[in-house]
mmCIF file of C-alpha atoms and ligand atoms in Angstrom:
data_model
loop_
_atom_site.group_PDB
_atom_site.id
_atom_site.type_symbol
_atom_site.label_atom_id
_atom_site.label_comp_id
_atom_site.label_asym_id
_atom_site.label_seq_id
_atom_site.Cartn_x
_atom_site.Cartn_y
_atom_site.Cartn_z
ATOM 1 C CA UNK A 15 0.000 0.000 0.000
ATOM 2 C CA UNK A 16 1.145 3.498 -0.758
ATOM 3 C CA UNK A 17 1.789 5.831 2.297
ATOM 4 C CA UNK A 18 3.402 8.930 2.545
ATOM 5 C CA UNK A 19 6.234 11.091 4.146
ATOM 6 C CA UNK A 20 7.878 14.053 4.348
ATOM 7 C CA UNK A 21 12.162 14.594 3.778
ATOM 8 C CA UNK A 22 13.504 17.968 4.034
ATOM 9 C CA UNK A 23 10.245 19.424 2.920
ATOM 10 C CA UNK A 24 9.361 17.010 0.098
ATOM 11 C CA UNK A 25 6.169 15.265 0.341
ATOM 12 C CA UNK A 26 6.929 11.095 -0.727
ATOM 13 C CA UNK A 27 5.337 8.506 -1.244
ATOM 14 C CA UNK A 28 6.843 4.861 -0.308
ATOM 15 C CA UNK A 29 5.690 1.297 -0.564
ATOM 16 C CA UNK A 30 5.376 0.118 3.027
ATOM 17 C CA UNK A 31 8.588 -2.050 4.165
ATOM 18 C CA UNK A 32 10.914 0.629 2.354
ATOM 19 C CA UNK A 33 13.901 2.017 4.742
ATOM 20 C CA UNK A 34 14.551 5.749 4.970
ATOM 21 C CA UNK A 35 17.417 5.428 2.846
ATOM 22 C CA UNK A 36 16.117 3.544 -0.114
ATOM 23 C CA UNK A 37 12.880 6.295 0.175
ATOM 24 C CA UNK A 38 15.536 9.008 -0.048
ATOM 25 C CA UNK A 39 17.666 6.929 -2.574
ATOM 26 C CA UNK A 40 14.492 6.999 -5.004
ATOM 27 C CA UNK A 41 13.773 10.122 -5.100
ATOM 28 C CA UNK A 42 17.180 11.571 -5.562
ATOM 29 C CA UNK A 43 18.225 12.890 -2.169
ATOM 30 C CA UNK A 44 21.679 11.649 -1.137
ATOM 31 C CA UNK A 45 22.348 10.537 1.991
ATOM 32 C CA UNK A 46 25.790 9.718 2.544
ATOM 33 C CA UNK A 47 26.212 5.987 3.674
ATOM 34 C CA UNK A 48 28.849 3.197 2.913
ATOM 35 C CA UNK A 49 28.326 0.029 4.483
ATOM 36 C CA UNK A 50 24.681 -0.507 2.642
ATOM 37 C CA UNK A 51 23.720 -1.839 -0.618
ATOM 38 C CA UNK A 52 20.522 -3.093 -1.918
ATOM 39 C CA UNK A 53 22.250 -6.842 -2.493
ATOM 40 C CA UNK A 54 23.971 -7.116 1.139
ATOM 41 C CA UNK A 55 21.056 -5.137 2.912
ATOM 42 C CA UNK A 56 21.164 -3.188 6.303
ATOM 43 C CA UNK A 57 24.157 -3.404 8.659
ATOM 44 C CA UNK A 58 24.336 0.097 10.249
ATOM 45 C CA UNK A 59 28.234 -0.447 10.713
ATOM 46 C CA UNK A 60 29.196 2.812 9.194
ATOM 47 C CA UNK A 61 27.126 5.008 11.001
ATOM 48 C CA UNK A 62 26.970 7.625 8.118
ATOM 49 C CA UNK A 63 24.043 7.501 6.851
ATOM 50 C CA UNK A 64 22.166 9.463 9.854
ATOM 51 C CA UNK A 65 19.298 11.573 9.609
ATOM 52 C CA UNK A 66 17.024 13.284 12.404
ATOM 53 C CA UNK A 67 13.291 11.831 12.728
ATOM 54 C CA UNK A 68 10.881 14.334 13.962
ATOM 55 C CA UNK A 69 9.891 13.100 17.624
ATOM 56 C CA UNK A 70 12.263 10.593 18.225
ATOM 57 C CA UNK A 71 15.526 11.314 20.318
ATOM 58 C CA UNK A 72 19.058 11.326 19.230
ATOM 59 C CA UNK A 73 20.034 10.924 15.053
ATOM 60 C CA UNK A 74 19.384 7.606 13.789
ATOM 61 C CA UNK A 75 20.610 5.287 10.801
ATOM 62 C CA UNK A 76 18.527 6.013 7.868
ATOM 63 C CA UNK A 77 19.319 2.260 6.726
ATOM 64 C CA UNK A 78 17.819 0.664 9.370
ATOM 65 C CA UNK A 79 14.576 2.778 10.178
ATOM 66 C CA UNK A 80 11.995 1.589 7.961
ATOM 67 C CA UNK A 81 9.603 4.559 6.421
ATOM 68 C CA UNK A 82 6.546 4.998 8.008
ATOM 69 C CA UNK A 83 3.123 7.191 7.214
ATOM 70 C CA UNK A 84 3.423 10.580 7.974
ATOM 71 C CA UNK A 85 7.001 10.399 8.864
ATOM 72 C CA UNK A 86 9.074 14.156 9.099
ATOM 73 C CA UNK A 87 12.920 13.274 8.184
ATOM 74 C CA UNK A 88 15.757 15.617 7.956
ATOM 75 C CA UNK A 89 18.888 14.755 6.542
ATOM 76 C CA UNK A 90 21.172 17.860 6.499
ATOM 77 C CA UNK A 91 20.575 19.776 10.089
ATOM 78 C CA UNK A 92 23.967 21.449 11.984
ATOM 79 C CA UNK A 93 24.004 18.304 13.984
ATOM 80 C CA UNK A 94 23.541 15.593 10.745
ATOM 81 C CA UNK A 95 26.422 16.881 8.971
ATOM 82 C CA UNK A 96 28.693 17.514 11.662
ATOM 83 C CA UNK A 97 28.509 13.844 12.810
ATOM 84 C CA UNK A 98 28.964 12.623 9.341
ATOM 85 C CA UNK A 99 32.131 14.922 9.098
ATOM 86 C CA UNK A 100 33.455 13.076 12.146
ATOM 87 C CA UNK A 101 32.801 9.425 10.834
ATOM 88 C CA UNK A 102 33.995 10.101 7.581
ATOM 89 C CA UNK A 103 37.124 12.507 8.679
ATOM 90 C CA UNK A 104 38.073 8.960 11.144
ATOM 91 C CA UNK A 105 37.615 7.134 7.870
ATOM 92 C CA UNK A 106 39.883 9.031 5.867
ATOM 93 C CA UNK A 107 42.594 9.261 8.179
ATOM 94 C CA UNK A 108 42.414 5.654 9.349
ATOM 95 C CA UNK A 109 44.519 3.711 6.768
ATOM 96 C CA UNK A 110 46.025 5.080 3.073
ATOM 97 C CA UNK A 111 43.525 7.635 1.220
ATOM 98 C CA UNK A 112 46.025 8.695 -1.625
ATOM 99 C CA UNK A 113 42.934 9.125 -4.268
ATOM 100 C CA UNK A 114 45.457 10.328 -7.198
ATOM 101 C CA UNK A 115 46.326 7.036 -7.274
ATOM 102 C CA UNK A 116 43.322 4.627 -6.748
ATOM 103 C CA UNK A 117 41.984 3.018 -9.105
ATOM 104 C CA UNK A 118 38.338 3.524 -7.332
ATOM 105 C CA UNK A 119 39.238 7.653 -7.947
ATOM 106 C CA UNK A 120 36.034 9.078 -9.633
ATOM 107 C CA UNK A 121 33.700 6.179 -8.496
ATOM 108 C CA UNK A 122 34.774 5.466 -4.476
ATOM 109 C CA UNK A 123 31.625 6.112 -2.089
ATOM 110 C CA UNK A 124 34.103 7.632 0.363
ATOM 111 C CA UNK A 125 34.971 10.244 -1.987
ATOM 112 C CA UNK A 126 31.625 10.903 -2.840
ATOM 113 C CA UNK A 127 30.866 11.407 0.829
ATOM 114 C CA UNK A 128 33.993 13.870 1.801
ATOM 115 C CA UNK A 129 33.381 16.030 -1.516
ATOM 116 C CA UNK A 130 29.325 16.110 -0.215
ATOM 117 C CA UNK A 131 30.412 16.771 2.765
ATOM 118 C CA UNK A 132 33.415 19.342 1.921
ATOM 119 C CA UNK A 133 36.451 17.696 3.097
ATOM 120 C CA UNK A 134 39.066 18.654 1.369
ATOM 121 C CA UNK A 135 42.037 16.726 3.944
ATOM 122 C CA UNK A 136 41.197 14.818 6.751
ATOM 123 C CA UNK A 137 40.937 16.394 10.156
ATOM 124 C CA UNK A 138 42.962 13.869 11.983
ATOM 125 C CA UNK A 139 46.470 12.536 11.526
ATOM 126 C CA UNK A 140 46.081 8.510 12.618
ATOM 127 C CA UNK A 141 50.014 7.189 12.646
ATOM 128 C CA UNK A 142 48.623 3.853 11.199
ATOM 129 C CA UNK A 143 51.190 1.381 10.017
ATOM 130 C CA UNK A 144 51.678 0.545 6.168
ATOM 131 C CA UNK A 145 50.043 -2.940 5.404
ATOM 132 C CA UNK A 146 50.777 -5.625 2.446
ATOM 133 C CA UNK A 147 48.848 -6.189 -0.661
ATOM 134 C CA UNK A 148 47.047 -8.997 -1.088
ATOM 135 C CA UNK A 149 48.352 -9.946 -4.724
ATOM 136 C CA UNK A 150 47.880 -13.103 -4.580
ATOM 137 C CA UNK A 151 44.360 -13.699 -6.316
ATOM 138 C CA UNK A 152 44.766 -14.220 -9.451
ATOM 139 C CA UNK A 153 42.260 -11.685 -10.856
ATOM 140 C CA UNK A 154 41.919 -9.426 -7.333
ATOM 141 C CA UNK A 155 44.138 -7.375 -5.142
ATOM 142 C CA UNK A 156 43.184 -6.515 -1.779
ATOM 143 C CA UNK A 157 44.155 -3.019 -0.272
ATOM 144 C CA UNK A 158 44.070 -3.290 3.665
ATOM 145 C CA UNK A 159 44.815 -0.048 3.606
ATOM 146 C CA UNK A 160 41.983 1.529 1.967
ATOM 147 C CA UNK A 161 39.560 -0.552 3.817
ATOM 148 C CA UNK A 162 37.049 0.825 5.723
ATOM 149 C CA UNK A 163 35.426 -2.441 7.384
ATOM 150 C CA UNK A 164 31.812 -1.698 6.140
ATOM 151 C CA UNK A 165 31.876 -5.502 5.586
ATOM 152 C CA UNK A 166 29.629 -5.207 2.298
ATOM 153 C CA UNK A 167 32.527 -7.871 0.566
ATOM 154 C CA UNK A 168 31.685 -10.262 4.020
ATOM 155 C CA UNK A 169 28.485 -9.869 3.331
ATOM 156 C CA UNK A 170 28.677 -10.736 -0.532
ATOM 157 C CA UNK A 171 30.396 -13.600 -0.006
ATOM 158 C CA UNK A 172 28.736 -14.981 2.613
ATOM 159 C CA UNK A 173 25.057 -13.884 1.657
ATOM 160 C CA UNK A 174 24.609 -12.847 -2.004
ATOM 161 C CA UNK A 175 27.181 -15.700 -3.932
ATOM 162 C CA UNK A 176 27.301 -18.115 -1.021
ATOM 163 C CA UNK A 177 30.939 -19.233 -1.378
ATOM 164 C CA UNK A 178 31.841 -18.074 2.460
ATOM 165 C CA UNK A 179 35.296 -17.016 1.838
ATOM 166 C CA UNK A 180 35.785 -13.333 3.719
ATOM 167 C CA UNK A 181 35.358 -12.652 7.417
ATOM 168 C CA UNK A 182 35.946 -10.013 10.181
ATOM 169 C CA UNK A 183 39.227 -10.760 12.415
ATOM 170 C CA UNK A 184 40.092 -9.084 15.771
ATOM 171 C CA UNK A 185 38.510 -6.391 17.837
ATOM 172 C CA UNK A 186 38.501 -2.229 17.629
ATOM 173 C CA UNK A 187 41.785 -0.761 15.948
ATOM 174 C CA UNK A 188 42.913 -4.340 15.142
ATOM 175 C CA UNK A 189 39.825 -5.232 13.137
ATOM 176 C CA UNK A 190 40.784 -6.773 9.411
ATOM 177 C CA UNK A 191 39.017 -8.625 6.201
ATOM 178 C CA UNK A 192 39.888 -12.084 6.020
ATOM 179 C CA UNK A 193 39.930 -15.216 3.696
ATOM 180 C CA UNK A 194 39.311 -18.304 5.284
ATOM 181 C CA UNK A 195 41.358 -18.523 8.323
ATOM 182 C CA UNK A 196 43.469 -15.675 7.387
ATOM 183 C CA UNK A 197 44.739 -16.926 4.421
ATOM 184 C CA UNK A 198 46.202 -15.454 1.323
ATOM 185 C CA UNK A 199 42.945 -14.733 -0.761
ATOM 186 C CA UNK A 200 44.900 -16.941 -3.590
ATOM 187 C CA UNK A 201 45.480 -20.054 -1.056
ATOM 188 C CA UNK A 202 41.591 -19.778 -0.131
ATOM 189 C CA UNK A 203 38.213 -21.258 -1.444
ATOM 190 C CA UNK A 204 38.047 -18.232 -2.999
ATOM 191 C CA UNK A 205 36.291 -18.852 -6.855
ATOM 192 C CA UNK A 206 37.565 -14.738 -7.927
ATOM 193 C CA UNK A 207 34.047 -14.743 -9.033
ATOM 194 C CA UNK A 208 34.249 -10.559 -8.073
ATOM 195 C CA UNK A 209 31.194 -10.190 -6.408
ATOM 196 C CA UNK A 210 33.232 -8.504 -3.341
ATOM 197 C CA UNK A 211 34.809 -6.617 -5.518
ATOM 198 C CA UNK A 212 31.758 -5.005 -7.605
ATOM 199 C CA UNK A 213 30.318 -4.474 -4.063
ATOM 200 C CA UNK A 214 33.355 -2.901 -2.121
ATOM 201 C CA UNK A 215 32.841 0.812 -2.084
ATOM 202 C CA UNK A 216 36.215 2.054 -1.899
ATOM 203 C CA UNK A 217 39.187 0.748 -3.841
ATOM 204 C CA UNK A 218 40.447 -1.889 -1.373
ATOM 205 C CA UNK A 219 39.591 -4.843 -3.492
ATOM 206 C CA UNK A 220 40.202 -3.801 -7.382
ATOM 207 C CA UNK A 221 39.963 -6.153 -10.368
ATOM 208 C CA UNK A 222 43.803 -6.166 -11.166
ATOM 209 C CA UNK A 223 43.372 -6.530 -14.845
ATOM 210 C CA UNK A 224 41.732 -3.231 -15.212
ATOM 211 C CA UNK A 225 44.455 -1.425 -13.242
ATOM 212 C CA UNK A 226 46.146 1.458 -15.321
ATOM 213 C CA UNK A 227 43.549 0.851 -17.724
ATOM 214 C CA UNK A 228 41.777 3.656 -17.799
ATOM 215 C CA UNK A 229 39.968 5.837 -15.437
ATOM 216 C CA UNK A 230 36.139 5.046 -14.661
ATOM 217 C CA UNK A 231 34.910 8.216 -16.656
ATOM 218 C CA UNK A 232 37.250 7.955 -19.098
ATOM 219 C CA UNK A 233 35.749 3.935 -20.536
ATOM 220 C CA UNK A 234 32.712 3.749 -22.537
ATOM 221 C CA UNK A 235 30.158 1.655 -20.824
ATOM 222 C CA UNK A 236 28.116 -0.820 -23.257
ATOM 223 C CA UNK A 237 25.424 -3.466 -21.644
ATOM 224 C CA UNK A 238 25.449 -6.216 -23.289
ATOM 225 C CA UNK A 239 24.856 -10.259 -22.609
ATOM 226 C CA UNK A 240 27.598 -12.450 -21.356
ATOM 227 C CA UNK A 241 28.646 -14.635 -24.275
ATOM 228 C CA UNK A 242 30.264 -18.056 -22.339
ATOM 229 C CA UNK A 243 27.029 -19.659 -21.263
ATOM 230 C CA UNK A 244 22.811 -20.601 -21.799
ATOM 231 C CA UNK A 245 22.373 -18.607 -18.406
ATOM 232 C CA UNK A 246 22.874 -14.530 -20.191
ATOM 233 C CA UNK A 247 24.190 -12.981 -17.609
ATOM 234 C CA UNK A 248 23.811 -9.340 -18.289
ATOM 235 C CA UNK A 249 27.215 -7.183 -18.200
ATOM 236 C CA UNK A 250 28.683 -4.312 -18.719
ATOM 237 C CA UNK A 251 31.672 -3.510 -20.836
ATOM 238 C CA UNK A 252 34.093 -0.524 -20.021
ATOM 239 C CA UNK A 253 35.724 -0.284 -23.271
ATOM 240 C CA UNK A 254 38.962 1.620 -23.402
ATOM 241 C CA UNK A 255 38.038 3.347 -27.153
ATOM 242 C CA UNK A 256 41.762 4.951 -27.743
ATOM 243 C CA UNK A 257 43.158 1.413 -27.310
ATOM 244 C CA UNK A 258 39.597 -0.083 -28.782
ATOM 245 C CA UNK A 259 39.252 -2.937 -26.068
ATOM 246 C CA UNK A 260 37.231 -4.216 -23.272
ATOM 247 C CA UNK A 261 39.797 -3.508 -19.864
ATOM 248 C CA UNK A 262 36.679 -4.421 -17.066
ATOM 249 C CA UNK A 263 33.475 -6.495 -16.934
ATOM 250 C CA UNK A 264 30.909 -5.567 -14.319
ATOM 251 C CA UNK A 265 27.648 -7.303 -13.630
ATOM 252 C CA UNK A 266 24.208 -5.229 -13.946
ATOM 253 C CA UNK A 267 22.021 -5.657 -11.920
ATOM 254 C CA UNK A 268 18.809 -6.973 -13.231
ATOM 255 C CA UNK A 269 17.596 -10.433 -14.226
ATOM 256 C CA UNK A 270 18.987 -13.087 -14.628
ATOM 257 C CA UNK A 271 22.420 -12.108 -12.617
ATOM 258 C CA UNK A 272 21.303 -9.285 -10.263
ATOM 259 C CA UNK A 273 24.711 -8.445 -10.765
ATOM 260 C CA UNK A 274 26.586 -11.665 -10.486
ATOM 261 C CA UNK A 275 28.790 -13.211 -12.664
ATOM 262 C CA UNK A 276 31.322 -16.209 -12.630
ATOM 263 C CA UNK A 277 35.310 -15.726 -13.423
ATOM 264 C CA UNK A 278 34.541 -16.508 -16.954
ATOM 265 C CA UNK A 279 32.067 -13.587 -17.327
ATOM 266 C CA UNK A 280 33.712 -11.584 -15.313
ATOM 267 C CA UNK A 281 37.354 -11.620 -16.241
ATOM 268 C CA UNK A 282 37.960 -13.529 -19.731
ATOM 269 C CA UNK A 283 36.526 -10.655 -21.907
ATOM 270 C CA UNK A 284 40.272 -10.375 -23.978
ATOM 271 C CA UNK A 285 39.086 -12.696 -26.976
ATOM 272 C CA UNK A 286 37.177 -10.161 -28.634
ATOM 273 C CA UNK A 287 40.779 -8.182 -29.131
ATOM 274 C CA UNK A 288 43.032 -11.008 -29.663
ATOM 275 C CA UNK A 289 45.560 -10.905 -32.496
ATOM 276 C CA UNK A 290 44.756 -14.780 -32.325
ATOM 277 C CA UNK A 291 41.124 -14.175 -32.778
ATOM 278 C CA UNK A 292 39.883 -16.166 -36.112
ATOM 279 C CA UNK A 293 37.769 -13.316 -37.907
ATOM 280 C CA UNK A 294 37.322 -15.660 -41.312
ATOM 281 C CA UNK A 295 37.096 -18.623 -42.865
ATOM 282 C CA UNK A 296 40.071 -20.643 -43.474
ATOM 283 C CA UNK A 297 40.717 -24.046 -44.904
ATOM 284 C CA UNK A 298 43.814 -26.329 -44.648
ATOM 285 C CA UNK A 299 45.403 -26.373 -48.261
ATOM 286 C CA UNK A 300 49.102 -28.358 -48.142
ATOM 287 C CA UNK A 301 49.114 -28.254 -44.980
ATOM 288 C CA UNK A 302 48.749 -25.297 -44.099
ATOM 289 C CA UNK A 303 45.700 -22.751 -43.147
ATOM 290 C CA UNK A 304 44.842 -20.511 -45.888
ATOM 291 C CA UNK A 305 41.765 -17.631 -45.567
ATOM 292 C CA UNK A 306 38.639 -18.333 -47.988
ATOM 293 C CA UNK A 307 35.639 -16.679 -48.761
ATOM 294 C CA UNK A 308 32.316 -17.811 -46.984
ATOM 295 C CA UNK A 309 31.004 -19.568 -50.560
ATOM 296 C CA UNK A 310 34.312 -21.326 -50.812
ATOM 297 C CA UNK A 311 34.253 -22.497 -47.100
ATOM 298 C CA UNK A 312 30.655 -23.773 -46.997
ATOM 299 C CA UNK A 313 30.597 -25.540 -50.242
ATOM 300 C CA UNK A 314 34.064 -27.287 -49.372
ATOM 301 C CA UNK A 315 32.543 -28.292 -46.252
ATOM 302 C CA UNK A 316 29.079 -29.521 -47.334
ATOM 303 C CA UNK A 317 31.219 -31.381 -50.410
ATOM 304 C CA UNK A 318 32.905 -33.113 -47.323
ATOM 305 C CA UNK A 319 30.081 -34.366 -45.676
ATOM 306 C CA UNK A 320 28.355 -35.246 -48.191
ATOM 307 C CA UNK A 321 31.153 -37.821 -49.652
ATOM 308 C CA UNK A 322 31.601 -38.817 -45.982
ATOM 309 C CA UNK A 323 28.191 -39.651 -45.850
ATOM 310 C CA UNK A 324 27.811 -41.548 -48.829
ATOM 311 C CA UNK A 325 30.689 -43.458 -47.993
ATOM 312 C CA UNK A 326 30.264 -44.750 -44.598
ATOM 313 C CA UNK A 327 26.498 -44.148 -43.507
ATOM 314 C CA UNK A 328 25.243 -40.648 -41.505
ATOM 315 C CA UNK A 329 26.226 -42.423 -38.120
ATOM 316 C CA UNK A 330 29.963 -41.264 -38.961
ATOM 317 C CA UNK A 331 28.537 -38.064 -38.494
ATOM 318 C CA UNK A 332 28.272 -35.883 -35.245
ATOM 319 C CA UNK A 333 27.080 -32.068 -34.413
ATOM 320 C CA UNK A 334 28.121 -30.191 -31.310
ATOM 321 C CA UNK A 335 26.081 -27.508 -30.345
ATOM 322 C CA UNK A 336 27.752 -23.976 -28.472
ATOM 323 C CA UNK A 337 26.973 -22.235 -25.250
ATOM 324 C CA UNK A 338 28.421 -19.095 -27.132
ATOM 325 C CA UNK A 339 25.934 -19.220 -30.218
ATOM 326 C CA UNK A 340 22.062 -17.994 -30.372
ATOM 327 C CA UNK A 341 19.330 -20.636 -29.154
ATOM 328 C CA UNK A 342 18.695 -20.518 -33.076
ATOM 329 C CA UNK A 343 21.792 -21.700 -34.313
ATOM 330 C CA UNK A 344 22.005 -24.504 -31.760
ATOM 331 C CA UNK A 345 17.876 -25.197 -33.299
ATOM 332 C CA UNK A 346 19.847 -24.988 -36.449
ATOM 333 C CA UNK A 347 22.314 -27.377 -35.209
ATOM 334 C CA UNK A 348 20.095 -30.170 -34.437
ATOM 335 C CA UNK A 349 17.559 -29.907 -37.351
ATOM 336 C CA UNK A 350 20.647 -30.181 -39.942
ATOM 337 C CA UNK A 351 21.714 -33.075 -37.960
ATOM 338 C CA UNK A 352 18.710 -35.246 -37.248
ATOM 339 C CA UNK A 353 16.579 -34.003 -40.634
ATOM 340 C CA UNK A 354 19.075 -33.721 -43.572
ATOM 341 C CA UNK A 355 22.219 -35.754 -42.680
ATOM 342 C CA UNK A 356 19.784 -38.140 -40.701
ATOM 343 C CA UNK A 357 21.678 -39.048 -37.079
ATOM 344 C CA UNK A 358 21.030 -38.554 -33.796
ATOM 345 C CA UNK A 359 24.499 -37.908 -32.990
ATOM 346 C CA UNK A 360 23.812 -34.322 -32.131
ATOM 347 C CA UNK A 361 25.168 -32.643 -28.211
ATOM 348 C CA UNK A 362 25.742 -29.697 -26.797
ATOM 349 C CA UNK A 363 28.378 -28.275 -24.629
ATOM 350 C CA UNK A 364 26.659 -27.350 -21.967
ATOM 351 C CA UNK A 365 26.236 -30.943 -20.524
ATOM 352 C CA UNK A 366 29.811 -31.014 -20.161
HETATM 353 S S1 LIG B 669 39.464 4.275 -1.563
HETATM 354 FE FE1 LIG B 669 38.357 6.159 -2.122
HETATM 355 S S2 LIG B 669 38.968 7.657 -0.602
HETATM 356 FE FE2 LIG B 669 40.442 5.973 -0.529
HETATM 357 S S3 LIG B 669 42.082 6.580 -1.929
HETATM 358 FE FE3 LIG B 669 40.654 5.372 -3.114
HETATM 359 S S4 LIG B 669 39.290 6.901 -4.052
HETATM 360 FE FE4 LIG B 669 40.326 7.911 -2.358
HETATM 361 S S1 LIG B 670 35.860 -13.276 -5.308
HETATM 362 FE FE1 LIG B 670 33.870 -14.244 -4.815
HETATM 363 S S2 LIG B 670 34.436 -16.079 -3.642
HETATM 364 FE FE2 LIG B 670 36.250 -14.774 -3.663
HETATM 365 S S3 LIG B 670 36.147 -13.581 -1.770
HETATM 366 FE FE3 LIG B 670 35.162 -12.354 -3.389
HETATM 367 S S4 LIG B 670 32.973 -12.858 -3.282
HETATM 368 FE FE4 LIG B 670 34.089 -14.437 -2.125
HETATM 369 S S1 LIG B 671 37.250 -4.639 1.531
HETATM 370 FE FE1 LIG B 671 35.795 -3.089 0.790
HETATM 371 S S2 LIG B 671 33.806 -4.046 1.084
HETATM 372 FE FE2 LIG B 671 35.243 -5.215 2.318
HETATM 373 S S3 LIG B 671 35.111 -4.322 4.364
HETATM 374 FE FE3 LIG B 671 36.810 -3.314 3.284
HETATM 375 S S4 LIG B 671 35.902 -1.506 2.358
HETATM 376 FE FE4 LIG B 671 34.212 -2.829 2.920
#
C-alpha cells in the first residue's frame, strides 16, 4: 500500500517495508552511507548515513529505520552533517587515502561522501602502520589499507554468492578482512568470481586486470549479454576506445544475474581483441591454413560431408552444439543433424 512522508520538505510517497534510505535513494536525495547496498542489505556499521526523525531522540541510521506514514525526516541539520564529518574525517585518516592514485578515484563512495560533505584533507592525523597487498588472487588485489570495514565484501560472499570465503578478524583498531582462516585470498576457497569486488565501495579490493587501464569516466560503458554460457548474464563492458578494447566487466544488476557473474564472465573478456582471434574462414590447403571466402568455405565443407556420408552411412557423423551461439543456431544445429544428414548424434556443450 502506498503511504506517505515528508524529507527535508518534500512530500513522498513509499511502498510500506521501504527504509529511509532507499525512500531518499528513489527520489534523488543523497544521503551519505557506505556500508549498505541493496544486495547485502542493512548493517548500520558505518554510522553515516544518519538523519534526524521528527519526535524521536538522538540521530538515527537512515538504513535501518523503515519509512513509516506521515514520517518528518531531515537529513542535512547542523548536527547531521557535523557527525557525518566526524565518521567520515576517522575514515579518511584511518589507513592510506592517496585518491590520485586509486583506481576507485572518480567512483569510491568515500569520496563521494567527503566532496558532499566538503572535506578537502582529513581532520585527523592517525600514525597507522603501512600494510601488504594482497596480490595473490589471481584476478583481485586486496588493499588493507583503503579498507574501511563496512563488511559489504563479508556480506557478498557470505550472503549474495554463497561461497563463504571473507570474514571479520580481531577487535577495535585491530579489526581486518579475512579469507578463510586468514589466508592469502589466492590459497583460499576463494572462486575470484568478483562479487566482493563489484560491491566494495572504496578501492580496497580492485579487479587487477583493469588497473592502469583507464579511469572510470574515461571507458565507454556498453550493456550487453555475457557470451560463455545458456544462463545470459547481463554485463557491462568498459571499453577503453583509444586502445579499442574491453579492460573491465561488471555485472548489472537486473535479471537473470542481479549483478553476479562467474570468473569466466567476469574476467575472460580479452578474446574479442586477440591478435589470435579467427575473424574468417580458413581451410587447410598443403598443410597449411589458408583464408577463404564464406562460398568457398561452406561448399568445401558440405562437399565433405556429403562424400563422408555416402561413404560410410550418416552415423559417422556428429554435431556439437555452443553455449556461445544464439538458441537458433544450436535449433539450427540439431535440425541439420537429425533431418538432412539423418543421425542422432547431435550434443551440446553445456552438458559437459
Ligand atoms: S578508496 Fe576512495 S577515498 Fe580511498 S584513496 Fe581510493 S578513491 Fe580515495
Ligand atoms: S571473489 Fe567471490 S568467492 Fe572470492 S572472496 Fe570475493 S565474493 Fe568471495
Ligand atoms: S574490503 Fe571493501 S567491502 Fe570489504 S570491508 Fe573493506 S571496504 Fe568494505
Amino acid at each position: 500500500m502506498l503511504k506517505s512522508m515528508t524529507i527535508d520538505g518534500k512530500e513522498i510517497s513509499f511502498q510500506e517495508g521501504e527504509t529511509i534510505l532507499q525512500v531518499a535513494r528513489d527520489n534523488g536525495i543523497y544521503i551519505p552511507s557506505l556500508c549498505y547496498h541493496r544486495k547485502t542489505g542493512p548493517a548500520s556499521r558505518c554510522r553515516v548515513c544518519l538523519v534526524d526523525i521528527e519526535g524521536t531522540r538522538g540521530l538515527q541510521t537512515s538504513c535501518s529505520v523503515s519509512a513509516q506514514d506521515g514520517m518528518v525526516v531531515r537529513t542535512n541539520t547542523a548536527e547531521i552533517v557535523e557527525a557525518q564529518k566526524a565518521f567520515i574525517n576517522l575514515l579518511l585518516a584511518n589507513g592510506c587515502h592517496n585518491c590520485l592514485a586509486c583506481e576507485a578515484n572518480g567512483v569510491c563512495e568515500l569520496q563521494s561522501a567527503a566532496y558532499h560533505l566538503g572535506i578537502e584533507v582529513p581532520s585527523f592525523y592517525i600514525d597507522t602502520p603501512k600494510e601488504e597487498l594482497d596480490e595473490s588472487g589471481e584476478m583481485i588485489r586486496r588493499d588493507p589499507n583503503k579498507c574501511i570495514h563496512c563488511g559489504r565484501c563479508i556480506d557478498a560472499c557470505n550472503n549474495v554468492v554463497v561461497h563463504e570465503v571473507l570474514g571479520f578478524a580481531n577487535r577495535g583498531a585491530d579489526v581486518k578482512v579475512i579469507c578463510d582462516h586468514d589466508l592469502p585470498m589466492g590459497s583460499s576457497k576463494c572462486v575470484q568470481c568478483g562479487e566482493c569486488s563489484q560491491l566494495c565501495p572504496v578501492g580496497a579490493i580492485i579487479d587487477k586486470k583493469a588497473i592502469g587501464r583507464g579511469r572510470p569516466w574515461e571507458l565507454e560503458k556498453h550493456n550487453s549479454t555475457c557470451p560463455y554460457c545458456g544462463v545470459g548474464c547481463q554485463v557491462t563492458l568498459h571499453v577503453n576506445r583509444a586502445e579499442n578494447r574491453i579492460v573491465k566487466v561488471t555485472g548489472r544488476e537486473v535479471p537473470p544475474n542481479d549483478g553476479m557473474l562467474c570468473v569466466k564472465g567476469r574476467y575472460a573478456y580479452e578474446f574479442p581483441s586477440s591478435p589470435n582471434r579467427l575473424t574468417q574462414p580458413m581451410i587447410k590447403k598443403n598443410g597449411k591454413h589458408v583464408p577463404v571466402s564464406w562460398d568457398e568455405a561452406l561448399d568445401y565443407t558440405a562437399d565433405r560431408i556429403k562424400t563422408i556420408i555416402d561413404r560410410d552411412g550418416p552415423d559417422v557423423f556428429s554435431a556439437f552444439g555452443s553455449g556461445r551461439v544464439p538458441n537458433e543456431t544450436n535449433y539450427a544445429i540439431a535440425k541439420f543433424t537429425r533431418a538432412v544428414v539423418k543421425t542422432n548424434n547431435v550434443d551440446h556443450c553445456a552438458r559437459t
